[in-house]
Coordinates of N, CA and C in Angstrom, one line a residue:
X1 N -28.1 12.5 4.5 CA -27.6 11.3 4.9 C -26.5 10.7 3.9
X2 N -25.4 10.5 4.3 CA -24.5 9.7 3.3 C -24.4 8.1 3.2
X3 N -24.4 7.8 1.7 CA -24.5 6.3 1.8 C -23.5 5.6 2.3
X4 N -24.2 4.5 2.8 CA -22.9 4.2 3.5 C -23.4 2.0 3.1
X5 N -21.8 1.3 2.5 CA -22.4 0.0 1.9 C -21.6 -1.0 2.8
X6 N -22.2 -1.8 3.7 CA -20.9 -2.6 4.6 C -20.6 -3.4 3.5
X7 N -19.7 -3.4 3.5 CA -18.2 -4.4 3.0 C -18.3 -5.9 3.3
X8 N -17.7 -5.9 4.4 CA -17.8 -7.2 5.3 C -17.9 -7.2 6.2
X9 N -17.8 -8.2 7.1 CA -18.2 -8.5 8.9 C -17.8 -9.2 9.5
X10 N -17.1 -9.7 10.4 CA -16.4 -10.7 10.8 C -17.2 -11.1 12.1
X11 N -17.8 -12.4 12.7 CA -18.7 -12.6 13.6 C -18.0 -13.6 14.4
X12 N -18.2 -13.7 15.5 CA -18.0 -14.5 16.4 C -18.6 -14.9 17.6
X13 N -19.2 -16.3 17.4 CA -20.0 -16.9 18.0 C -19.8 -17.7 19.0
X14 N -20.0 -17.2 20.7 CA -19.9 -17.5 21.8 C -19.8 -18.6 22.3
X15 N -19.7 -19.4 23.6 CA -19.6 -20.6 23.9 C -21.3 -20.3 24.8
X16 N -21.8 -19.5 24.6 CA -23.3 -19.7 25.0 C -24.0 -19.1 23.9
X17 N -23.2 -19.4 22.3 CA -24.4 -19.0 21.6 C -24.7 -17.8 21.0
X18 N -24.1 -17.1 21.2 CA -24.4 -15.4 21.0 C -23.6 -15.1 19.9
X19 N -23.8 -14.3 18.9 CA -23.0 -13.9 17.9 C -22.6 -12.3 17.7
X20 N -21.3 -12.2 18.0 CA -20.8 -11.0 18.5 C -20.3 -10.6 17.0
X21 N -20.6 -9.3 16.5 CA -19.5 -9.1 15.4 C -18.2 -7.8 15.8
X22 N -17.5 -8.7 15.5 CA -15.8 -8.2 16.1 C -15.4 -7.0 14.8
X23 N -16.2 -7.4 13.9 CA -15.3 -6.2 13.2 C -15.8 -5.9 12.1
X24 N -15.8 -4.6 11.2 CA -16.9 -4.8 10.1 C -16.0 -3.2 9.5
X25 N -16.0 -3.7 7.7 CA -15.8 -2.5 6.8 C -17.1 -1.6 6.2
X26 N -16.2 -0.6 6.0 CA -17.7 0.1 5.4 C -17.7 0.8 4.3
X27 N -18.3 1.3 3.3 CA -17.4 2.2 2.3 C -18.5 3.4 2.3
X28 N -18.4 4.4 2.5 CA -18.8 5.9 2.1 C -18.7 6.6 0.9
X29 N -19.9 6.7 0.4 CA -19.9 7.6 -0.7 C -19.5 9.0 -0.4
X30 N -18.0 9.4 -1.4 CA -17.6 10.2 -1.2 C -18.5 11.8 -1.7
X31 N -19.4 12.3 -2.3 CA -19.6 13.0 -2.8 C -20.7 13.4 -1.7
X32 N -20.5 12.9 -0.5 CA -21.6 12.9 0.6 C -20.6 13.5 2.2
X33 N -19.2 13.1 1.5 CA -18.6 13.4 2.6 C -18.7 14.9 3.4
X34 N -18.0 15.6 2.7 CA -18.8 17.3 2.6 C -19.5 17.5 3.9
X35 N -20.2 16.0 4.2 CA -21.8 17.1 5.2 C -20.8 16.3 6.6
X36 N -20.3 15.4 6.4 CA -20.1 14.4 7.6 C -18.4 14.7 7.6
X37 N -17.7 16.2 8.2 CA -16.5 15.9 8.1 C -15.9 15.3 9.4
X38 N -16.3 14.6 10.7 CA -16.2 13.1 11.1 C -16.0 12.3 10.8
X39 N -16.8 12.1 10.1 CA -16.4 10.5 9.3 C -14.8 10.6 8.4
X40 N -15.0 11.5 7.6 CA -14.1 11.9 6.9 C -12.6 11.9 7.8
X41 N -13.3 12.5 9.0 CA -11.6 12.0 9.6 C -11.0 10.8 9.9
X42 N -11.9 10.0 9.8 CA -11.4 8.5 10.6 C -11.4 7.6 9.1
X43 N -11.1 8.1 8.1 CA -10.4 7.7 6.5 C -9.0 7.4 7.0
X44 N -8.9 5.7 6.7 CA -7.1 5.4 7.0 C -7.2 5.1 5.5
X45 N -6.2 5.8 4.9 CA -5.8 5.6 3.2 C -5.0 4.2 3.2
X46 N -4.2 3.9 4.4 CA -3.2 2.9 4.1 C -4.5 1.2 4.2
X47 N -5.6 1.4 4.2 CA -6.4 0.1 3.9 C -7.3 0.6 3.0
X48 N -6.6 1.5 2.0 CA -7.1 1.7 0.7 C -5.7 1.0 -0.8
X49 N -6.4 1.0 -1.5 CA -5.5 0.6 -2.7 C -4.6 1.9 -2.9
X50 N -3.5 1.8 -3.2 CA -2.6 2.7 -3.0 C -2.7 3.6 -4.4
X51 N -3.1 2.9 -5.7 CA -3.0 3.3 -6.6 C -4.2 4.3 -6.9
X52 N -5.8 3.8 -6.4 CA -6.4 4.2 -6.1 C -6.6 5.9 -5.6
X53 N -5.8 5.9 -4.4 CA -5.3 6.8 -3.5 C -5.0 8.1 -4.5
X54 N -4.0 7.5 -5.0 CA -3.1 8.6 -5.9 C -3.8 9.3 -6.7
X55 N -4.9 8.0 -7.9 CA -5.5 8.7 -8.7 C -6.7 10.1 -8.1
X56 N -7.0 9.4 -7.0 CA -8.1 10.3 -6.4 C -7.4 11.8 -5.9
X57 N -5.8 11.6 -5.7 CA -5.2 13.0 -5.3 C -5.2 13.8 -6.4
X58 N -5.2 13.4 -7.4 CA -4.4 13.7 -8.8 C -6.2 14.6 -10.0
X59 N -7.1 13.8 -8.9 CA -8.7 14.4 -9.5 C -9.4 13.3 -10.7
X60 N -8.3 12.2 -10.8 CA -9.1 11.0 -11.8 C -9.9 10.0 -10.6
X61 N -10.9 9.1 -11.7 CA -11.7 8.3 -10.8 C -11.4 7.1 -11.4
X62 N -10.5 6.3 -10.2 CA -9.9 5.2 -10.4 C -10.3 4.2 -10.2
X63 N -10.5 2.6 -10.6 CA -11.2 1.7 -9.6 C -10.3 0.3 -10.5
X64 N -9.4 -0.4 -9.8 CA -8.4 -1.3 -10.7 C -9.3 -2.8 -10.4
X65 N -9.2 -3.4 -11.8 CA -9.8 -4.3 -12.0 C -9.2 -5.3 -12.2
X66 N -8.9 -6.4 -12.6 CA -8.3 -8.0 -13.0 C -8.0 -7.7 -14.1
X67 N -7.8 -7.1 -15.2 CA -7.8 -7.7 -16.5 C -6.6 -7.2 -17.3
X68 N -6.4 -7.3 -18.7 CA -5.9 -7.2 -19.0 C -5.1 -5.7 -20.0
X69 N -6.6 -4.9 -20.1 CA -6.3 -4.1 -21.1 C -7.1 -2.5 -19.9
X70 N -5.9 -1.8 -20.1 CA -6.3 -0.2 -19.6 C -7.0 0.7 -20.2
X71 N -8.3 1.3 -19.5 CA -8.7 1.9 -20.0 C -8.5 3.2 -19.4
X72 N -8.5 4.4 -20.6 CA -8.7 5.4 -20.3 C -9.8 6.6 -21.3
X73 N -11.0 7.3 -20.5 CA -12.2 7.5 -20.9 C -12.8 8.6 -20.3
X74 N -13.1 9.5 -21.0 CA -14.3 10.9 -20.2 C -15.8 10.4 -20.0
X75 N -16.0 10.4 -19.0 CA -17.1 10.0 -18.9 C -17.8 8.2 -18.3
X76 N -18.6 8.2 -17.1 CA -19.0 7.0 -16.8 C -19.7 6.3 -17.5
X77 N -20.7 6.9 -18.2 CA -21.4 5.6 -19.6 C -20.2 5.5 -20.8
X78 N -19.5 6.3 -21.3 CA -18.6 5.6 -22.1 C -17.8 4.8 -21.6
X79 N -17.4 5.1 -20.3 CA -16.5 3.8 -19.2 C -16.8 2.5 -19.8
X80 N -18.3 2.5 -18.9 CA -19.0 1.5 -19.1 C -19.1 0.4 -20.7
X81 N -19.0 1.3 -21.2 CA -19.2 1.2 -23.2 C -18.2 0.2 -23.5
X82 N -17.1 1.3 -23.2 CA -15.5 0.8 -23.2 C -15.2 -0.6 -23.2
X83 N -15.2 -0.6 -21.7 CA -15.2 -1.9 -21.1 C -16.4 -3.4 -21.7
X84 N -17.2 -2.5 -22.3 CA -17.9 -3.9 -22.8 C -17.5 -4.4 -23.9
X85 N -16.8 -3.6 -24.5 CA -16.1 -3.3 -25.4 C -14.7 -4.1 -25.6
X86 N -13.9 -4.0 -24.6 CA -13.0 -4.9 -24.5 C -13.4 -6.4 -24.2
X87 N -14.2 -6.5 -23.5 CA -14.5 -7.8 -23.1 C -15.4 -8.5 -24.2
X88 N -16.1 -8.0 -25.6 CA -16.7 -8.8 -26.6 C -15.2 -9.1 -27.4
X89 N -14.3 -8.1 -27.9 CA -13.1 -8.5 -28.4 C -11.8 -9.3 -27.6
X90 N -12.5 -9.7 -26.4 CA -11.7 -11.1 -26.2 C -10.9 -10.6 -25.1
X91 N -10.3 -9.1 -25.0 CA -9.7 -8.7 -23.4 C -10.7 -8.8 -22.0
X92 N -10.2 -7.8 -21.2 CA -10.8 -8.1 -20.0 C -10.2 -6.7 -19.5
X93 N -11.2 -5.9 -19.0 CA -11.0 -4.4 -18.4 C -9.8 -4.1 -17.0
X94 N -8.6 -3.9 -17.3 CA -7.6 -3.6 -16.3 C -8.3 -2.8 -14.8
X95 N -9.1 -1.7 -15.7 CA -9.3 -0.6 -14.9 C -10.7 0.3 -15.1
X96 N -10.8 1.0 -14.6 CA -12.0 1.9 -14.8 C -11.3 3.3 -14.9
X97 N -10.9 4.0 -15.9 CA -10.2 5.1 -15.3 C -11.0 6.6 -16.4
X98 N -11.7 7.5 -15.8 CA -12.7 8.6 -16.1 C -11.5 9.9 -15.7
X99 N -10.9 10.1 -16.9 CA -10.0 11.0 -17.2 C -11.1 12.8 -16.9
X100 N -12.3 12.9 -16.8 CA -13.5 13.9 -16.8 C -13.3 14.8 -18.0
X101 N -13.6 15.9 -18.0 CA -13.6 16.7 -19.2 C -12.5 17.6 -19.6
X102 N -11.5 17.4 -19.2 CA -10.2 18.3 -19.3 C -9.2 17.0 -19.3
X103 N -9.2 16.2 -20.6 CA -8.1 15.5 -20.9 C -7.0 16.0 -21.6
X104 N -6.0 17.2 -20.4 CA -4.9 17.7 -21.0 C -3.5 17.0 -20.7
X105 N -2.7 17.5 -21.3 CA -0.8 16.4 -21.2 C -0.6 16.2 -19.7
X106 N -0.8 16.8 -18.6 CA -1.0 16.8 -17.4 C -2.0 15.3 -16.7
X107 N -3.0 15.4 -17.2 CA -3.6 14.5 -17.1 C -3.4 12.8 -17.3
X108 N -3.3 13.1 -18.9 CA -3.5 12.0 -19.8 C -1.7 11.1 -19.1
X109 N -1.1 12.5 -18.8 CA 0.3 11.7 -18.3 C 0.0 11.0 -16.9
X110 N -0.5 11.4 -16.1 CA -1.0 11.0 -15.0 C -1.4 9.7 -15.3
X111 N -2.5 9.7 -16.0 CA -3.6 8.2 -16.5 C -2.6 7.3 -16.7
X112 N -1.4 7.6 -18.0 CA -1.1 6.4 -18.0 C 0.3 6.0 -17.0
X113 N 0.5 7.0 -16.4 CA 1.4 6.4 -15.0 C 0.3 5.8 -14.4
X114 N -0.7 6.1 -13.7 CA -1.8 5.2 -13.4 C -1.5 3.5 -13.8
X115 N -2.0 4.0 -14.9 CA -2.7 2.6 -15.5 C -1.1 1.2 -15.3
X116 N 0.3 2.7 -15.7 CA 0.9 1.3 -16.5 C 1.7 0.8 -15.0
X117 N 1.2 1.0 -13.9 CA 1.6 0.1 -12.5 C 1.1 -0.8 -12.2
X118 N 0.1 -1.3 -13.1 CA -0.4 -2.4 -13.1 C 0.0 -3.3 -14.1
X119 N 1.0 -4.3 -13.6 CA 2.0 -5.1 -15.2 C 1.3 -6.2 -15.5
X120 N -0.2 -6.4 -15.4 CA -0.8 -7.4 -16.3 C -1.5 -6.4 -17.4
X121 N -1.7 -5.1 -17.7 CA -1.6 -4.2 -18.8 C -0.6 -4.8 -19.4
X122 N -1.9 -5.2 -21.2 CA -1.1 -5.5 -22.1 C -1.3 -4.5 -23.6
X123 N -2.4 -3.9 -23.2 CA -2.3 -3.0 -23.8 C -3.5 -1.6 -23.6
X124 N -3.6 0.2 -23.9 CA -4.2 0.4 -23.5 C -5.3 1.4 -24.5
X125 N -6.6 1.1 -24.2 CA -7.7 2.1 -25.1 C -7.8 3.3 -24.2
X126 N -7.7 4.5 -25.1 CA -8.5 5.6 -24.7 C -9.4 5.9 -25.9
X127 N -10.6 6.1 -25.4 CA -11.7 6.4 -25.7 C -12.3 7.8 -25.1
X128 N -12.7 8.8 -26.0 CA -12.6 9.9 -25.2 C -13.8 10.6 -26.7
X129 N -14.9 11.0 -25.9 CA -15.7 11.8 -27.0 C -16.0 13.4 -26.6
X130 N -15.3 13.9 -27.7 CA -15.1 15.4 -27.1 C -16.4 16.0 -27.5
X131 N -17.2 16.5 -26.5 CA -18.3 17.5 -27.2 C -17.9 18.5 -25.9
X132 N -17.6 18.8 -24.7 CA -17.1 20.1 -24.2 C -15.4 20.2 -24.4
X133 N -14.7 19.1 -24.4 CA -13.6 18.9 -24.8 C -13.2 19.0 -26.2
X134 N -12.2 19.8 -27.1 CA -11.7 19.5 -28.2 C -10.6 18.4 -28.1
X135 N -11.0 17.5 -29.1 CA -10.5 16.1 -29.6 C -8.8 16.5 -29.6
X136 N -8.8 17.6 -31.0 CA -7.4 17.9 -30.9 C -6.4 18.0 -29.7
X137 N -7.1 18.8 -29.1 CA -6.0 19.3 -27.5 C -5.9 17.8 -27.2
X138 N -7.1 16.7 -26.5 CA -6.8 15.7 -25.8 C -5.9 14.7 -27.0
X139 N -5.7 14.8 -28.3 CA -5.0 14.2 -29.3 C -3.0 14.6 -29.0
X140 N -3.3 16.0 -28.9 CA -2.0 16.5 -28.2 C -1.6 16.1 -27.3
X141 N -2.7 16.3 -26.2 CA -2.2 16.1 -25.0 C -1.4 14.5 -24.4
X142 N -2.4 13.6 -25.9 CA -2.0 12.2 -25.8 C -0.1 12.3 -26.2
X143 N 0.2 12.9 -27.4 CA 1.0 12.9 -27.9 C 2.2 13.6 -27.0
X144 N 2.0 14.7 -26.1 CA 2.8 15.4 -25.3 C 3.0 14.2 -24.4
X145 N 2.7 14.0 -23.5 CA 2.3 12.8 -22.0 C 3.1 11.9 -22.6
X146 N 2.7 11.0 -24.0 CA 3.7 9.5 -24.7 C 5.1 10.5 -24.9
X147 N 5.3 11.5 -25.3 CA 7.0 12.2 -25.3 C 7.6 12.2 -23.5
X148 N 6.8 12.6 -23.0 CA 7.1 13.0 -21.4 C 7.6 11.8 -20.8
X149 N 6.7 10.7 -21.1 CA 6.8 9.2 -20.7 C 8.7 9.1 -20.7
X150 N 8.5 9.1 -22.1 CA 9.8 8.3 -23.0 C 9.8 7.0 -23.7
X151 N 8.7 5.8 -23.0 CA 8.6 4.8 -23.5 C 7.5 4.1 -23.2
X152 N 6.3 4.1 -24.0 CA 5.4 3.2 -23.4 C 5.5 2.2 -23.8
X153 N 5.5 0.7 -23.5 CA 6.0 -0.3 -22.9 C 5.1 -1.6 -23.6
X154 N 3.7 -1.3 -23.7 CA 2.2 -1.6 -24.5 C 1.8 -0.5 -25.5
X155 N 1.1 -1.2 -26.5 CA 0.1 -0.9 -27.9 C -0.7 0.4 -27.0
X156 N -0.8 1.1 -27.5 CA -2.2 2.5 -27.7 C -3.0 2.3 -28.5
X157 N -4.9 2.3 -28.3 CA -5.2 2.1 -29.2 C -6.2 3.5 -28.8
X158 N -6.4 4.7 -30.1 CA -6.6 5.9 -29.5 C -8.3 5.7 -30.3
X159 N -9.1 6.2 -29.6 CA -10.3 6.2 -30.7 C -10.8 8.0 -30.5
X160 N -10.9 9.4 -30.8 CA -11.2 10.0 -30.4 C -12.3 10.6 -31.4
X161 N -13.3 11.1 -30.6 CA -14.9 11.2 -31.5 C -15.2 12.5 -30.8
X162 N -16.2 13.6 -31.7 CA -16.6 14.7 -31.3 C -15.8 16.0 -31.3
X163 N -16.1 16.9 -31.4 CA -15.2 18.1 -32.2 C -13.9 17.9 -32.3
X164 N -13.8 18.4 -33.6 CA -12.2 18.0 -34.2 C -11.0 16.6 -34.4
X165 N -12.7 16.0 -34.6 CA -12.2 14.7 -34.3 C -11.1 14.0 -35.6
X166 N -11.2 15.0 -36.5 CA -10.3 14.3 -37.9 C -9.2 15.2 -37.5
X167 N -8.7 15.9 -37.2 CA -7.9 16.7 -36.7 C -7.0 16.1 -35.9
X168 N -7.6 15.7 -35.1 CA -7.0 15.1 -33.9 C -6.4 13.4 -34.2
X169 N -6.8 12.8 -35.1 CA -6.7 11.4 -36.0 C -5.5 11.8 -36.7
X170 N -5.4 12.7 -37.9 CA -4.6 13.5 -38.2 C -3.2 13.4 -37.4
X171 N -3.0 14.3 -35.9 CA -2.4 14.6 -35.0 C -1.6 12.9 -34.7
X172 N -2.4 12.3 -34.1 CA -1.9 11.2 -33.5 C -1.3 10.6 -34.9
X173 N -1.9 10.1 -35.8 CA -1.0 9.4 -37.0 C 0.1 10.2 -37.7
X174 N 0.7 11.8 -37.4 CA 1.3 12.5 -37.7 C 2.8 12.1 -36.8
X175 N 2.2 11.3 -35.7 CA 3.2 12.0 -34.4 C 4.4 11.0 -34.7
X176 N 4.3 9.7 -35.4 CA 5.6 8.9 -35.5 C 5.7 8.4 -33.8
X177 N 4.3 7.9 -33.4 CA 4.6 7.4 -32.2 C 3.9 6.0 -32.2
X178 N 4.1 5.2 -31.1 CA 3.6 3.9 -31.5 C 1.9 3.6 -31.0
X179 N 1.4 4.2 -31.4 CA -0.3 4.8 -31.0 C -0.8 4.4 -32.3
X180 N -2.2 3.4 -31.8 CA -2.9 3.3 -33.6 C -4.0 3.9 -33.0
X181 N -4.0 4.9 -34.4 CA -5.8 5.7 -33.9 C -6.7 4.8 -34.9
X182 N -8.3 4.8 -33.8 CA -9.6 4.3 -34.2 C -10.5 5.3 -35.2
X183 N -11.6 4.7 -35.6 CA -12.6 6.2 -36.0 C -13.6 5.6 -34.8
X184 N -14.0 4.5 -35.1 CA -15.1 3.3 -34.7 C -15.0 2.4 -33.9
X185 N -15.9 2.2 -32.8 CA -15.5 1.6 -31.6 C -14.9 0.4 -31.8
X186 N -15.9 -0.4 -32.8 CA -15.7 -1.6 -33.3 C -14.2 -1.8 -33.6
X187 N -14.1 -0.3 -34.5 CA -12.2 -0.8 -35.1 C -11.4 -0.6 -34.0
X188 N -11.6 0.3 -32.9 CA -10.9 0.1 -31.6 C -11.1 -1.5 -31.3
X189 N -12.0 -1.9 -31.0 CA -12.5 -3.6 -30.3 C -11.4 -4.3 -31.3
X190 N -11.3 -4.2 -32.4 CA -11.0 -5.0 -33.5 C -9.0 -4.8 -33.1
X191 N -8.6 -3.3 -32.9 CA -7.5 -3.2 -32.6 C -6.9 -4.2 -31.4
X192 N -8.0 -3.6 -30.5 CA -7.2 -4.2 -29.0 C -7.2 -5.7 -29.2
X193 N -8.2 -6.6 -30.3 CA -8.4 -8.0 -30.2 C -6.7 -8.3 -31.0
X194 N -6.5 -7.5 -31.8 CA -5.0 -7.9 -32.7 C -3.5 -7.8 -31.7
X195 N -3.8 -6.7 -30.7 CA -2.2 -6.0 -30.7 C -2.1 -7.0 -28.7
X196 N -3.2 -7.4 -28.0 CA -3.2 -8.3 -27.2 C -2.9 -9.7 -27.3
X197 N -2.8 -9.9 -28.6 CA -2.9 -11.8 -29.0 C -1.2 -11.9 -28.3

């Protein structure tokens, strides 16, 4: 069975009373689709978030938020982390964006095209703790993606933890690019509260 969460509903109530509902959203868990390829066909993308759309073509799990600072992150409980994270140091979570275990220059370029279509980004955390991933590569891959760009536009604030994590610290403060690397979440929190004011 795939879950399935209504959305909304739109109702309309008779001149005898009766309450008809004229129209209703629904959202489907996609990881369920697989069994129901029906449903799957009657997906109109154009009453989806466009950015959304992209990220999900592209294999990132996107979900854009109100706020002010972009995240980018392996993993749903560090997501989660992240984001609480910005919001004790005074920002407010742009995005939800779960780069998965292969945060290479391919990628990490993707994310921040992602992220930086959204112009109330003021500035962006990646947070990324390599235990199947090496730190270094995703350190590079940060540094290849900000060359590829040409100009990122907002503050980087990089925190990267878990093999080769001094390496990779190293890497990014070597690069002469405008990226401040973290060790500690906190000094991430502490960054993003300074370079947002």
């Amino acid at each position: 069975m795939t879950p399935v969460c209504l959305k909304s509903t739109h109702c309309l109530k008779t001149s005898d009373d009766k309450i008809i509902a004229v129209d209703a959203k629904v959202v489907l868990d996609d990881n369920g689709l697989y069994r129901h390829p029906d449903l799957a066909a009657m997906r109109d993308v154009l009453e989806e978030d466009p950015t959304e759309v992209e990220a999900k073509a592209a294999g990132l799990n996107y979900v854009k938020l109100d706020g002010n600072v972009g995240c980018m992150v392996n993993g749903a409980g560090l997501a989660m982390a992240t984001m609480d994270i910005i919001k004790l140091s005074g920002g407010e979570p742009a995005n939800f964006l779960d780069v998965g275990g292969t945060a290479n220059a391919e990628r990490v370029e993707k994310a921040f095209r992602i992220i930086l279509k959204d112009p109330n980004v003021k500035a962006i955390l990646i947070n990324i703790f390599g235990g199947i991933v090496r730190c270094d590569r995703v350190a590079q891959g940060i540094v290849d993606a900000y060359k590829n760009l040409g100009n990122i536009p907002v503050p980087i604030i990089v925190r990267l933890q878990g093999t080769n994590a001094e390496q990779a610290k190293q890497l990014i403060d070597a690069s002469g690019l405008k990226v401040y690397s973290a060790i500690e979440l906190q000094e991430a929190a502490d960054l993003v509260k300074k370079l947002i004011k």
